[in-house]
Amino acid sequence: MRAAKAFGAFLGGALTLPSLVMLSQLPATSTVLEDHRPVSGRSTTLTGVVRTLAVDTVTTKADRFQDNYRQYLVVGDQSYQLKGVKARSNTKVDVVGTISGDQIHATSVTTIDAELAGVPTTGSTRTLVMLAYWTSPDSLTRARAANQLFSDTSQWFQDASYGALKQSGAVTDWMPIAGPTRDANGDPECYADSEGLMAQAKDAAAAKGFDVASYDNHVVYFPKCSGDSINYAGWAYVGAPGTWLNGNLDRRVSVHEQGHNYGLRHSHSYLCNGGGVGNACTFGEYGDPFDAMGSSSYVGHFNAAQKSLLGWMDAGRVVDLSAGGTTTLSAFAAGAVPPQAAVVSVASSTRKYWIEYRQPIDYDAWLPSSGTDGLLIHVSGDGSGSPDAGSTLVDVRPADDISEYTATLQPGQSWTSFDGVTISAGLATGTTASVSVSWETSLYPLTTAAAGSGSGTVTSLPAGIDCGPICSARYTPATAVTLRATPAIGSMFAGWSGDCSGYAPTCTVTMTQARSVGAAFTTTSVITYQEGQATFTAGWNSSSCLCFSGGTARWSKAAGASVVFQFNGRNVSFVSARGPERGAFLVYVDGAFRRKISNYAASRQSAVVVWSRDFVTSSPHTLRIVVVGTSGHSRVDVDAFTVTTDT
């Protein structure tokens, strides 16, 4: 079975998403075909696994700021970008929604199985590397691939994990496969047909006698593919098996993509005017230049926060300084005496500060002096600027230049975070460095963080907060601070979280302790459903005319004739017609009467919005339109419905 085109359209290496999706003549029935290929435009129920895919470019400076994650529903060897509803990754689900090309616009997601097992991050893992081609192989040999994956890369993971993770596996010979689907211009769609390529490679490996299912992870390597993946080095599922290597098998790419398989997001940077984490900040997706999950060209160790997520920082390798204190850190090099890092957890928050000491030893031997002349500080959780579980490198020395490369806290220097954590760097010997942590308690910090697919700003009264992704300010105890959320053009405010709640544009917090507030902003897509998507009672007629938005409409003059339209969104509009013969109708939403509206007008107007309703959040609703049957001008036309949904 060939894979449906699934992973979106790319232009110049960046994923572009349509803001307007037009669906016309959608049948009202819900059908799943026996070969599991749902018809585009139909309401469909699919069972599959939710996966998050990370695609990685051949990194340039501009690429550091890209968000390269998309969520998909994987059904066999087909994948559909999941839209409209957020779902927990790596779970088996039932999704009810409408197929539109390569996307499924979901109205509901029901979990069947809790989080599925991922690739083990400790112990011994086995990986099957499949060399596949559809035109001709490239110069990579089986022996060189085995040496790269199971000697070079595996040794990197063993050292970086302090012996907690060991890798082994097998490499196939070059295997011919059918290859990816092609677009209208005949260009290969290696990224769009990822699941198809993986399925073909697994089938070919099985035919050669490999027990494919016995491996913990699966990697397919193919010669450099043009078309939709020409700028991509590779891509991988996050926290699940599956890596695609696009003509790249060096340590940098293989470590990074397998890092995704083990569950890691990218290692970021967060550069703020004034240093640290505060106002006027710039977020870099791949911004950490010292980390293999960032922009490290020489494949440096994962930072302490990332290693902790993988379970590599136990056995005393992290010392907790949340209550304050002093400790001496060893460098990150393999075999060093613990601890290799310190962590400071902020009360009433998920925020943590991670402190580490890097030296040019082992796989960090390439590190420049600017990264080894002091302590590196990362922050994770809320207030970190990170949109995901990744960590961000903080520049604590803005006076030297706001840059990731001058981010170290040098011996004798101190830095105080916006929430009152003071970190002081002590003596550094080249193998160890001391660090002290204390707390400043005279002021309470207020942190605001914007999240979601949209954008906007949060401001405060009294002044102090005024920015987009993340802001912080400190206030005297008992101060009442009023926050206001203002969405950017094309976005919508979707509510407060943390120490504020509700959907009003303002909220007030009283500074009796440290406070953290989230402001959600969403982008929206508008879907137009023609009348065929609705359910009609008896008494309706069909009509065709270019004056209708989709070329056809249904109309009725019969009193009591009704139409029901079910949708999932934050706004719905009814598109109809006005004129001398047009009459009144009743509007019901979720069974409750809303209002009576007349479409009577002196002159005819076609394809106009005659009624609209906003909702607090995107959610399922039922709209019912009932014809009143006014004598002399009773006709009501059902042209279309438009639904605004979060993207």
PDB file of C-alpha atoms in Angstrom, residues 360-614:
ATOM      1  CA  PRO A 360      37.660  21.078  25.889  1.00  0.00           C
ATOM      2  CA  ILE A 361      37.845  17.407  26.839  1.00  0.00           C
ATOM      3  CA  ASP A 362      36.597  14.254  25.091  1.00  0.00           C
ATOM      4  CA  TYR A 363      33.720  15.059  22.691  1.00  0.00           C
ATOM      5  CA  ASP A 364      33.807  18.660  23.963  1.00  0.00           C
ATOM      6  CA  ALA A 365      37.429  19.001  22.789  1.00  0.00           C
ATOM      7  CA  TRP A 366      36.385  21.435  20.049  1.00  0.00           C
ATOM      8  CA  LEU A 367      34.820  23.951  22.465  1.00  0.00           C
ATOM      9  CA  PRO A 368      36.041  27.544  22.014  1.00  0.00           C
ATOM     10  CA  SER A 369      37.458  29.431  24.983  1.00  0.00           C
ATOM     11  CA  SER A 370      34.304  31.576  25.089  1.00  0.00           C
ATOM     12  CA  GLY A 371      32.332  28.505  26.151  1.00  0.00           C
ATOM     13  CA  THR A 372      34.832  27.166  28.667  1.00  0.00           C
ATOM     14  CA  ASP A 373      35.933  30.244  30.623  1.00  0.00           C
ATOM     15  CA  GLY A 374      33.098  30.009  33.143  1.00  0.00           C
ATOM     16  CA  LEU A 375      29.718  28.463  33.911  1.00  0.00           C
ATOM     17  CA  LEU A 376      26.925  27.932  31.385  1.00  0.00           C
ATOM     18  CA  ILE A 377      23.380  28.500  32.639  1.00  0.00           C
ATOM     19  CA  HIS A 378      20.267  27.034  31.034  1.00  0.00           C
ATOM     20  CA  VAL A 379      16.648  27.487  32.054  1.00  0.00           C
ATOM     21  CA  SER A 380      13.767  25.073  31.464  1.00  0.00           C
ATOM     22  CA  GLY A 381      10.049  25.180  32.203  1.00  0.00           C
ATOM     23  CA  ASP A 382       7.857  28.270  32.331  1.00  0.00           C
ATOM     24  CA  GLY A 383       9.644  31.543  31.883  1.00  0.00           C
ATOM     25  CA  SER A 384      12.336  29.899  29.759  1.00  0.00           C
ATOM     26  CA  GLY A 385      11.035  31.117  26.422  1.00  0.00           C
ATOM     27  CA  SER A 386      10.950  27.503  25.235  1.00  0.00           C
ATOM     28  CA  PRO A 387       7.712  26.452  23.523  1.00  0.00           C
ATOM     29  CA  ASP A 388       8.423  22.793  24.312  1.00  0.00           C
ATOM     30  CA  ALA A 389      10.334  20.546  26.698  1.00  0.00           C
ATOM     31  CA  GLY A 390      13.686  21.792  25.437  1.00  0.00           C
ATOM     32  CA  SER A 391      15.997  24.021  27.478  1.00  0.00           C
ATOM     33  CA  THR A 392      17.363  27.466  26.652  1.00  0.00           C
ATOM     34  CA  LEU A 393      20.858  28.859  27.024  1.00  0.00           C
ATOM     35  CA  VAL A 394      20.871  32.187  28.884  1.00  0.00           C
ATOM     36  CA  ASP A 395      23.306  35.019  28.129  1.00  0.00           C
ATOM     37  CA  VAL A 396      24.196  36.379  31.574  1.00  0.00           C
ATOM     38  CA  ARG A 397      26.844  38.823  30.272  1.00  0.00           C
ATOM     39  CA  PRO A 398      25.047  41.250  27.938  1.00  0.00           C
ATOM     40  CA  ALA A 399      27.682  43.929  28.524  1.00  0.00           C
ATOM     41  CA  ASP A 400      30.136  41.792  26.499  1.00  0.00           C
ATOM     42  CA  ASP A 401      27.650  41.497  23.595  1.00  0.00           C
ATOM     43  CA  ILE A 402      24.261  39.822  23.494  1.00  0.00           C
ATOM     44  CA  SER A 403      25.390  36.503  22.065  1.00  0.00           C
ATOM     45  CA  GLU A 404      25.305  32.787  22.776  1.00  0.00           C
ATOM     46  CA  TYR A 405      29.084  32.740  22.400  1.00  0.00           C
ATOM     47  CA  THR A 406      29.686  35.132  25.318  1.00  0.00           C
ATOM     48  CA  ALA A 407      27.168  33.563  27.667  1.00  0.00           C
ATOM     49  CA  THR A 408      29.432  32.179  30.387  1.00  0.00           C
ATOM     50  CA  LEU A 409      29.396  33.408  33.971  1.00  0.00           C
ATOM     51  CA  GLN A 410      33.094  33.923  34.653  1.00  0.00           C
ATOM     52  CA  PRO A 411      34.899  33.406  37.996  1.00  0.00           C
ATOM     53  CA  GLY A 412      34.126  36.230  40.405  1.00  0.00           C
ATOM     54  CA  GLN A 413      30.925  37.231  38.580  1.00  0.00           C
ATOM     55  CA  SER A 414      27.342  36.948  39.863  1.00  0.00           C
ATOM     56  CA  TRP A 415      24.014  37.027  38.085  1.00  0.00           C
ATOM     57  CA  THR A 416      20.549  37.504  39.591  1.00  0.00           C
ATOM     58  CA  SER A 417      17.526  36.197  37.722  1.00  0.00           C
ATOM     59  CA  PHE A 418      14.250  38.090  37.515  1.00  0.00           C
ATOM     60  CA  ASP A 419      12.771  35.764  40.153  1.00  0.00           C
ATOM     61  CA  GLY A 420      15.509  36.445  42.675  1.00  0.00           C
ATOM     62  CA  VAL A 421      17.987  33.582  42.160  1.00  0.00           C
ATOM     63  CA  THR A 422      21.582  34.785  42.495  1.00  0.00           C
ATOM     64  CA  ILE A 423      24.220  32.512  40.941  1.00  0.00           C
ATOM     65  CA  SER A 424      27.876  33.270  41.684  1.00  0.00           C
ATOM     66  CA  ALA A 425      30.849  31.692  39.905  1.00  0.00           C
ATOM     67  CA  GLY A 426      33.841  30.813  42.070  1.00  0.00           C
ATOM     68  CA  LEU A 427      37.248  29.330  41.364  1.00  0.00           C
ATOM     69  CA  ALA A 428      37.637  27.456  38.048  1.00  0.00           C
ATOM     70  CA  THR A 429      40.657  25.175  37.618  1.00  0.00           C
ATOM     71  CA  GLY A 430      40.136  23.690  34.159  1.00  0.00           C
ATOM     72  CA  THR A 431      38.747  20.461  35.610  1.00  0.00           C
ATOM     73  CA  THR A 432      36.400  21.812  38.295  1.00  0.00           C
ATOM     74  CA  ALA A 433      34.526  25.025  39.086  1.00  0.00           C
ATOM     75  CA  SER A 434      32.683  26.164  42.204  1.00  0.00           C
ATOM     76  CA  VAL A 435      29.232  27.763  42.210  1.00  0.00           C
ATOM     77  CA  SER A 436      27.116  29.386  44.920  1.00  0.00           C
ATOM     78  CA  VAL A 437      23.363  30.035  44.911  1.00  0.00           C
ATOM     79  CA  SER A 438      21.348  32.418  47.090  1.00  0.00           C
ATOM     80  CA  TRP A 439      17.921  34.084  46.964  1.00  0.00           C
ATOM     81  CA  GLU A 440      16.873  37.735  46.920  1.00  0.00           C
ATOM     82  CA  THR A 441      13.529  38.113  48.705  1.00  0.00           C
ATOM     83  CA  SER A 442      12.754  41.845  48.953  1.00  0.00           C
ATOM     84  CA  LEU A 443      10.675  41.916  45.736  1.00  0.00           C
ATOM     85  CA  TYR A 444       8.286  39.407  44.187  1.00  0.00           C
ATOM     86  CA  PRO A 445       8.750  38.499  40.509  1.00  0.00           C
ATOM     87  CA  LEU A 446       5.868  38.465  38.026  1.00  0.00           C
ATOM     88  CA  THR A 447       6.462  36.451  34.872  1.00  0.00           C
ATOM     89  CA  THR A 448       4.213  36.448  31.836  1.00  0.00           C
ATOM     90  CA  ALA A 449       4.647  34.040  28.956  1.00  0.00           C
ATOM     91  CA  ALA A 450       2.769  34.031  25.662  1.00  0.00           C
ATOM     92  CA  ALA A 451       2.039  30.634  24.155  1.00  0.00           C
ATOM     93  CA  GLY A 452       0.052  29.059  21.358  1.00  0.00           C
ATOM     94  CA  SER A 453       0.144  29.206  17.576  1.00  0.00           C
ATOM     95  CA  GLY A 454      -0.653  32.918  17.481  1.00  0.00           C
ATOM     96  CA  SER A 455       1.125  35.981  18.775  1.00  0.00           C
ATOM     97  CA  GLY A 456       0.390  39.036  20.863  1.00  0.00           C
ATOM     98  CA  THR A 457       1.662  41.225  23.671  1.00  0.00           C
ATOM     99  CA  VAL A 458       1.047  41.465  27.394  1.00  0.00           C
ATOM    100  CA  THR A 459       1.328  44.820  29.182  1.00  0.00           C
ATOM    101  CA  SER A 460       0.949  45.765  32.824  1.00  0.00           C
ATOM    102  CA  LEU A 461      -0.242  48.570  35.070  1.00  0.00           C
ATOM    103  CA  PRO A 462       1.867  49.533  37.023  1.00  0.00           C
ATOM    104  CA  ALA A 463       4.401  49.392  34.198  1.00  0.00           C
ATOM    105  CA  GLY A 464       7.069  46.731  33.953  1.00  0.00           C
ATOM    106  CA  ILE A 465       5.580  44.091  31.669  1.00  0.00           C
ATOM    107  CA  ASP A 466       5.490  44.950  27.957  1.00  0.00           C
ATOM    108  CA  CYS A 467       6.476  42.303  25.441  1.00  0.00           C
ATOM    109  CA  GLY A 468       5.530  39.201  23.502  1.00  0.00           C
ATOM    110  CA  PRO A 469       6.903  35.708  24.250  1.00  0.00           C
ATOM    111  CA  ILE A 470       8.075  36.283  27.817  1.00  0.00           C
ATOM    112  CA  CYS A 471       8.401  39.219  30.203  1.00  0.00           C
ATOM    113  CA  SER A 472       9.296  39.612  33.817  1.00  0.00           C
ATOM    114  CA  ALA A 473       9.315  42.381  36.391  1.00  0.00           C
ATOM    115  CA  ARG A 474       9.588  42.611  40.166  1.00  0.00           C
ATOM    116  CA  TYR A 475       7.042  44.354  42.362  1.00  0.00           C
ATOM    117  CA  THR A 476       6.829  45.320  46.012  1.00  0.00           C
ATOM    118  CA  PRO A 477       4.694  43.007  48.157  1.00  0.00           C
ATOM    119  CA  ALA A 478       0.881  43.513  48.000  1.00  0.00           C
ATOM    120  CA  THR A 479       1.004  45.431  44.696  1.00  0.00           C
ATOM    121  CA  ALA A 480      -2.086  44.810  42.522  1.00  0.00           C
ATOM    122  CA  VAL A 481      -0.893  44.405  38.924  1.00  0.00           C
ATOM    123  CA  THR A 482      -3.386  44.521  36.047  1.00  0.00           C
ATOM    124  CA  LEU A 483      -2.326  42.646  32.913  1.00  0.00           C
ATOM    125  CA  ARG A 484      -3.777  43.224  29.448  1.00  0.00           C
ATOM    126  CA  ALA A 485      -3.454  40.775  26.527  1.00  0.00           C
ATOM    127  CA  THR A 486      -3.536  42.260  23.018  1.00  0.00           C
ATOM    128  CA  PRO A 487      -3.489  39.824  20.068  1.00  0.00           C
ATOM    129  CA  ALA A 488      -1.524  40.631  16.932  1.00  0.00           C
ATOM    130  CA  ILE A 489      -3.235  40.924  13.556  1.00  0.00           C
ATOM    131  CA  GLY A 490      -4.295  37.441  12.449  1.00  0.00           C
ATOM    132  CA  SER A 491      -4.303  36.085  15.991  1.00  0.00           C
ATOM    133  CA  MET A 492      -6.875  35.783  18.747  1.00  0.00           C
ATOM    134  CA  PHE A 493      -6.525  35.866  22.529  1.00  0.00           C
ATOM    135  CA  ALA A 494      -7.459  32.417  23.861  1.00  0.00           C
ATOM    136  CA  GLY A 495      -7.317  32.843  27.630  1.00  0.00           C
ATOM    137  CA  TRP A 496      -5.158  33.119  30.741  1.00  0.00           C
ATOM    138  CA  SER A 497      -3.423  30.382  32.719  1.00  0.00           C
ATOM    139  CA  GLY A 498      -1.325  30.137  35.857  1.00  0.00           C
ATOM    140  CA  ASP A 499      -2.139  32.844  38.409  1.00  0.00           C
ATOM    141  CA  CYS A 500      -4.804  34.308  36.084  1.00  0.00           C
ATOM    142  CA  SER A 501      -7.796  32.548  34.584  1.00  0.00           C
ATOM    143  CA  GLY A 502     -10.656  33.273  32.225  1.00  0.00           C
ATOM    144  CA  TYR A 503     -10.935  34.792  28.770  1.00  0.00           C
ATOM    145  CA  ALA A 504     -11.372  38.518  29.446  1.00  0.00           C
ATOM    146  CA  PRO A 505      -8.548  40.632  27.957  1.00  0.00           C
ATOM    147  CA  THR A 506      -7.471  41.851  31.406  1.00  0.00           C
ATOM    148  CA  CYS A 507      -6.728  40.189  34.721  1.00  0.00           C
ATOM    149  CA  THR A 508      -5.356  41.389  38.052  1.00  0.00           C
ATOM    150  CA  VAL A 509      -2.878  39.604  40.305  1.00  0.00           C
ATOM    151  CA  THR A 510      -1.831  40.670  43.795  1.00  0.00           C
ATOM    152  CA  MET A 511       1.871  40.258  44.499  1.00  0.00           C
ATOM    153  CA  THR A 512       1.793  38.370  47.788  1.00  0.00           C
ATOM    154  CA  GLN A 513       4.329  35.904  46.337  1.00  0.00           C
ATOM    155  CA  ALA A 514       6.098  35.129  43.059  1.00  0.00           C
ATOM    156  CA  ARG A 515       3.498  34.982  40.291  1.00  0.00           C
ATOM    157  CA  SER A 516       3.498  33.369  36.860  1.00  0.00           C
ATOM    158  CA  VAL A 517       0.850  34.037  34.221  1.00  0.00           C
ATOM    159  CA  GLY A 518       0.372  32.507  30.790  1.00  0.00           C
ATOM    160  CA  ALA A 519      -1.424  34.219  27.913  1.00  0.00           C
ATOM    161  CA  ALA A 520      -2.539  32.008  25.026  1.00  0.00           C
ATOM    162  CA  PHE A 521      -2.831  33.386  21.511  1.00  0.00           C
ATOM    163  CA  THR A 522      -4.051  31.306  18.577  1.00  0.00           C
ATOM    164  CA  THR A 523      -3.998  31.725  14.854  1.00  0.00           C
ATOM    165  CA  THR A 524      -7.167  30.785  13.069  1.00  0.00           C
ATOM    166  CA  SER A 525      -8.178  29.105   9.839  1.00  0.00           C
ATOM    167  CA  VAL A 526     -11.534  29.654   8.174  1.00  0.00           C
ATOM    168  CA  ILE A 527     -13.219  26.617   6.643  1.00  0.00           C
ATOM    169  CA  THR A 528     -16.174  27.091   4.313  1.00  0.00           C
ATOM    170  CA  TYR A 529     -18.647  24.212   4.272  1.00  0.00           C
ATOM    171  CA  GLN A 530     -21.156  24.137   1.428  1.00  0.00           C
ATOM    172  CA  GLU A 531     -24.723  23.144   2.118  1.00  0.00           C
ATOM    173  CA  GLY A 532     -24.017  19.471   1.347  1.00  0.00           C
ATOM    174  CA  GLN A 533     -22.305  19.101   4.714  1.00  0.00           C
ATOM    175  CA  ALA A 534     -25.519  19.905   6.618  1.00  0.00           C
ATOM    176  CA  THR A 535     -28.537  17.689   7.350  1.00  0.00           C
ATOM    177  CA  PHE A 536     -31.906  18.820   5.956  1.00  0.00           C
ATOM    178  CA  THR A 537     -35.468  17.819   6.819  1.00  0.00           C
ATOM    179  CA  ALA A 538     -38.124  17.403   4.125  1.00  0.00           C
ATOM    180  CA  GLY A 539     -39.325  20.471   2.226  1.00  0.00           C
ATOM    181  CA  TRP A 540     -36.069  21.740   0.761  1.00  0.00           C
ATOM    182  CA  ASN A 541     -35.239  22.308  -2.924  1.00  0.00           C
ATOM    183  CA  SER A 542     -31.930  22.588  -4.766  1.00  0.00           C
ATOM    184  CA  SER A 543     -30.819  25.485  -6.929  1.00  0.00           C
ATOM    185  CA  SER A 544     -27.738  26.222  -9.026  1.00  0.00           C
ATOM    186  CA  CYS A 545     -26.378  29.699  -9.683  1.00  0.00           C
ATOM    187  CA  LEU A 546     -22.993  31.360  -9.972  1.00  0.00           C
ATOM    188  CA  CYS A 547     -24.327  33.818  -7.411  1.00  0.00           C
ATOM    189  CA  PHE A 548     -23.974  31.175  -4.684  1.00  0.00           C
ATOM    190  CA  SER A 549     -20.581  30.849  -2.997  1.00  0.00           C
ATOM    191  CA  GLY A 550     -20.177  27.248  -4.129  1.00  0.00           C
ATOM    192  CA  GLY A 551     -22.455  27.355  -7.176  1.00  0.00           C
ATOM    193  CA  THR A 552     -25.364  25.554  -5.471  1.00  0.00           C
ATOM    194  CA  ALA A 553     -27.715  26.125  -2.553  1.00  0.00           C
ATOM    195  CA  ARG A 554     -30.876  24.717  -0.999  1.00  0.00           C
ATOM    196  CA  TRP A 555     -33.996  26.727  -0.277  1.00  0.00           C
ATOM    197  CA  SER A 556     -37.381  26.298   1.340  1.00  0.00           C
ATOM    198  CA  LYS A 557     -40.597  28.255   1.919  1.00  0.00           C
ATOM    199  CA  ALA A 558     -42.150  25.590   4.148  1.00  0.00           C
ATOM    200  CA  ALA A 559     -42.788  26.655   7.727  1.00  0.00           C
ATOM    201  CA  GLY A 560     -40.886  24.363  10.099  1.00  0.00           C
ATOM    202  CA  ALA A 561     -38.414  23.088   7.499  1.00  0.00           C
ATOM    203  CA  SER A 562     -35.028  22.967   9.187  1.00  0.00           C
ATOM    204  CA  VAL A 563     -31.340  22.309   8.617  1.00  0.00           C
ATOM    205  CA  VAL A 564     -28.789  21.109  11.188  1.00  0.00           C
ATOM    206  CA  PHE A 565     -25.055  21.827  10.924  1.00  0.00           C
ATOM    207  CA  GLN A 566     -22.539  20.329  13.375  1.00  0.00           C
ATOM    208  CA  PHE A 567     -19.075  21.850  13.692  1.00  0.00           C
ATOM    209  CA  ASN A 568     -16.055  22.378  15.920  1.00  0.00           C
ATOM    210  CA  GLY A 569     -14.853  25.966  16.119  1.00  0.00           C
ATOM    211  CA  ARG A 570     -14.748  29.295  17.920  1.00  0.00           C
ATOM    212  CA  ASN A 571     -16.953  31.115  15.377  1.00  0.00           C
ATOM    213  CA  VAL A 572     -19.692  30.084  12.954  1.00  0.00           C
ATOM    214  CA  SER A 573     -21.388  32.153  10.257  1.00  0.00           C
ATOM    215  CA  PHE A 574     -24.488  31.381   8.193  1.00  0.00           C
ATOM    216  CA  VAL A 575     -24.214  32.387   4.516  1.00  0.00           C
ATOM    217  CA  SER A 576     -27.557  33.011   2.822  1.00  0.00           C
ATOM    218  CA  ALA A 577     -29.318  35.501   0.518  1.00  0.00           C
ATOM    219  CA  ARG A 578     -31.504  38.571   1.071  1.00  0.00           C
ATOM    220  CA  GLY A 579     -34.225  39.957  -1.180  1.00  0.00           C
ATOM    221  CA  PRO A 580     -37.922  40.795  -1.669  1.00  0.00           C
ATOM    222  CA  GLU A 581     -38.989  37.121  -1.519  1.00  0.00           C
ATOM    223  CA  ARG A 582     -36.736  36.194   1.362  1.00  0.00           C
ATOM    224  CA  GLY A 583     -38.237  35.624   4.780  1.00  0.00           C
ATOM    225  CA  ALA A 584     -37.479  34.968   8.419  1.00  0.00           C
ATOM    226  CA  PHE A 585     -35.762  32.071  10.162  1.00  0.00           C
ATOM    227  CA  LEU A 586     -35.085  30.986  13.736  1.00  0.00           C
ATOM    228  CA  VAL A 587     -31.605  30.226  15.067  1.00  0.00           C
ATOM    229  CA  TYR A 588     -30.913  27.534  17.664  1.00  0.00           C
ATOM    230  CA  VAL A 589     -27.430  26.814  19.059  1.00  0.00           C
ATOM    231  CA  ASP A 590     -26.884  23.592  20.992  1.00  0.00           C
ATOM    232  CA  GLY A 591     -30.649  23.232  21.374  1.00  0.00           C
ATOM    233  CA  ALA A 592     -31.234  26.729  22.783  1.00  0.00           C
ATOM    234  CA  PHE A 593     -33.171  29.403  20.883  1.00  0.00           C
ATOM    235  CA  ARG A 594     -30.931  32.382  20.053  1.00  0.00           C
ATOM    236  CA  ARG A 595     -32.911  34.789  17.868  1.00  0.00           C
ATOM    237  CA  LYS A 596     -35.274  35.381  14.937  1.00  0.00           C
ATOM    238  CA  ILE A 597     -33.780  36.967  11.810  1.00  0.00           C
ATOM    239  CA  SER A 598     -35.435  38.238   8.625  1.00  0.00           C
ATOM    240  CA  ASN A 599     -33.703  38.078   5.243  1.00  0.00           C
ATOM    241  CA  TYR A 600     -36.237  40.437   3.667  1.00  0.00           C
ATOM    242  CA  ALA A 601     -34.628  43.289   1.665  1.00  0.00           C
ATOM    243  CA  ALA A 602     -35.741  45.616  -1.147  1.00  0.00           C
ATOM    244  CA  SER A 603     -33.055  44.297  -3.511  1.00  0.00           C
ATOM    245  CA  ARG A 604     -31.417  40.926  -3.844  1.00  0.00           C
ATOM    246  CA  GLN A 605     -28.055  40.223  -2.179  1.00  0.00           C
ATOM    247  CA  SER A 606     -26.358  36.852  -2.638  1.00  0.00           C
ATOM    248  CA  ALA A 607     -23.702  34.966  -0.646  1.00  0.00           C
ATOM    249  CA  VAL A 608     -23.919  37.249   2.391  1.00  0.00           C
ATOM    250  CA  VAL A 609     -23.357  36.436   6.056  1.00  0.00           C
ATOM    251  CA  VAL A 610     -26.750  36.917   7.714  1.00  0.00           C
ATOM    252  CA  TRP A 611     -25.869  35.600  11.181  1.00  0.00           C
ATOM    253  CA  SER A 612     -22.668  34.887  13.128  1.00  0.00           C
ATOM    254  CA  ARG A 613     -21.747  33.720  16.621  1.00  0.00           C
ATOM    255  CA  ASP A 614     -18.471  33.686  18.579  1.00  0.00           C
TER     256      ASP A 614
END
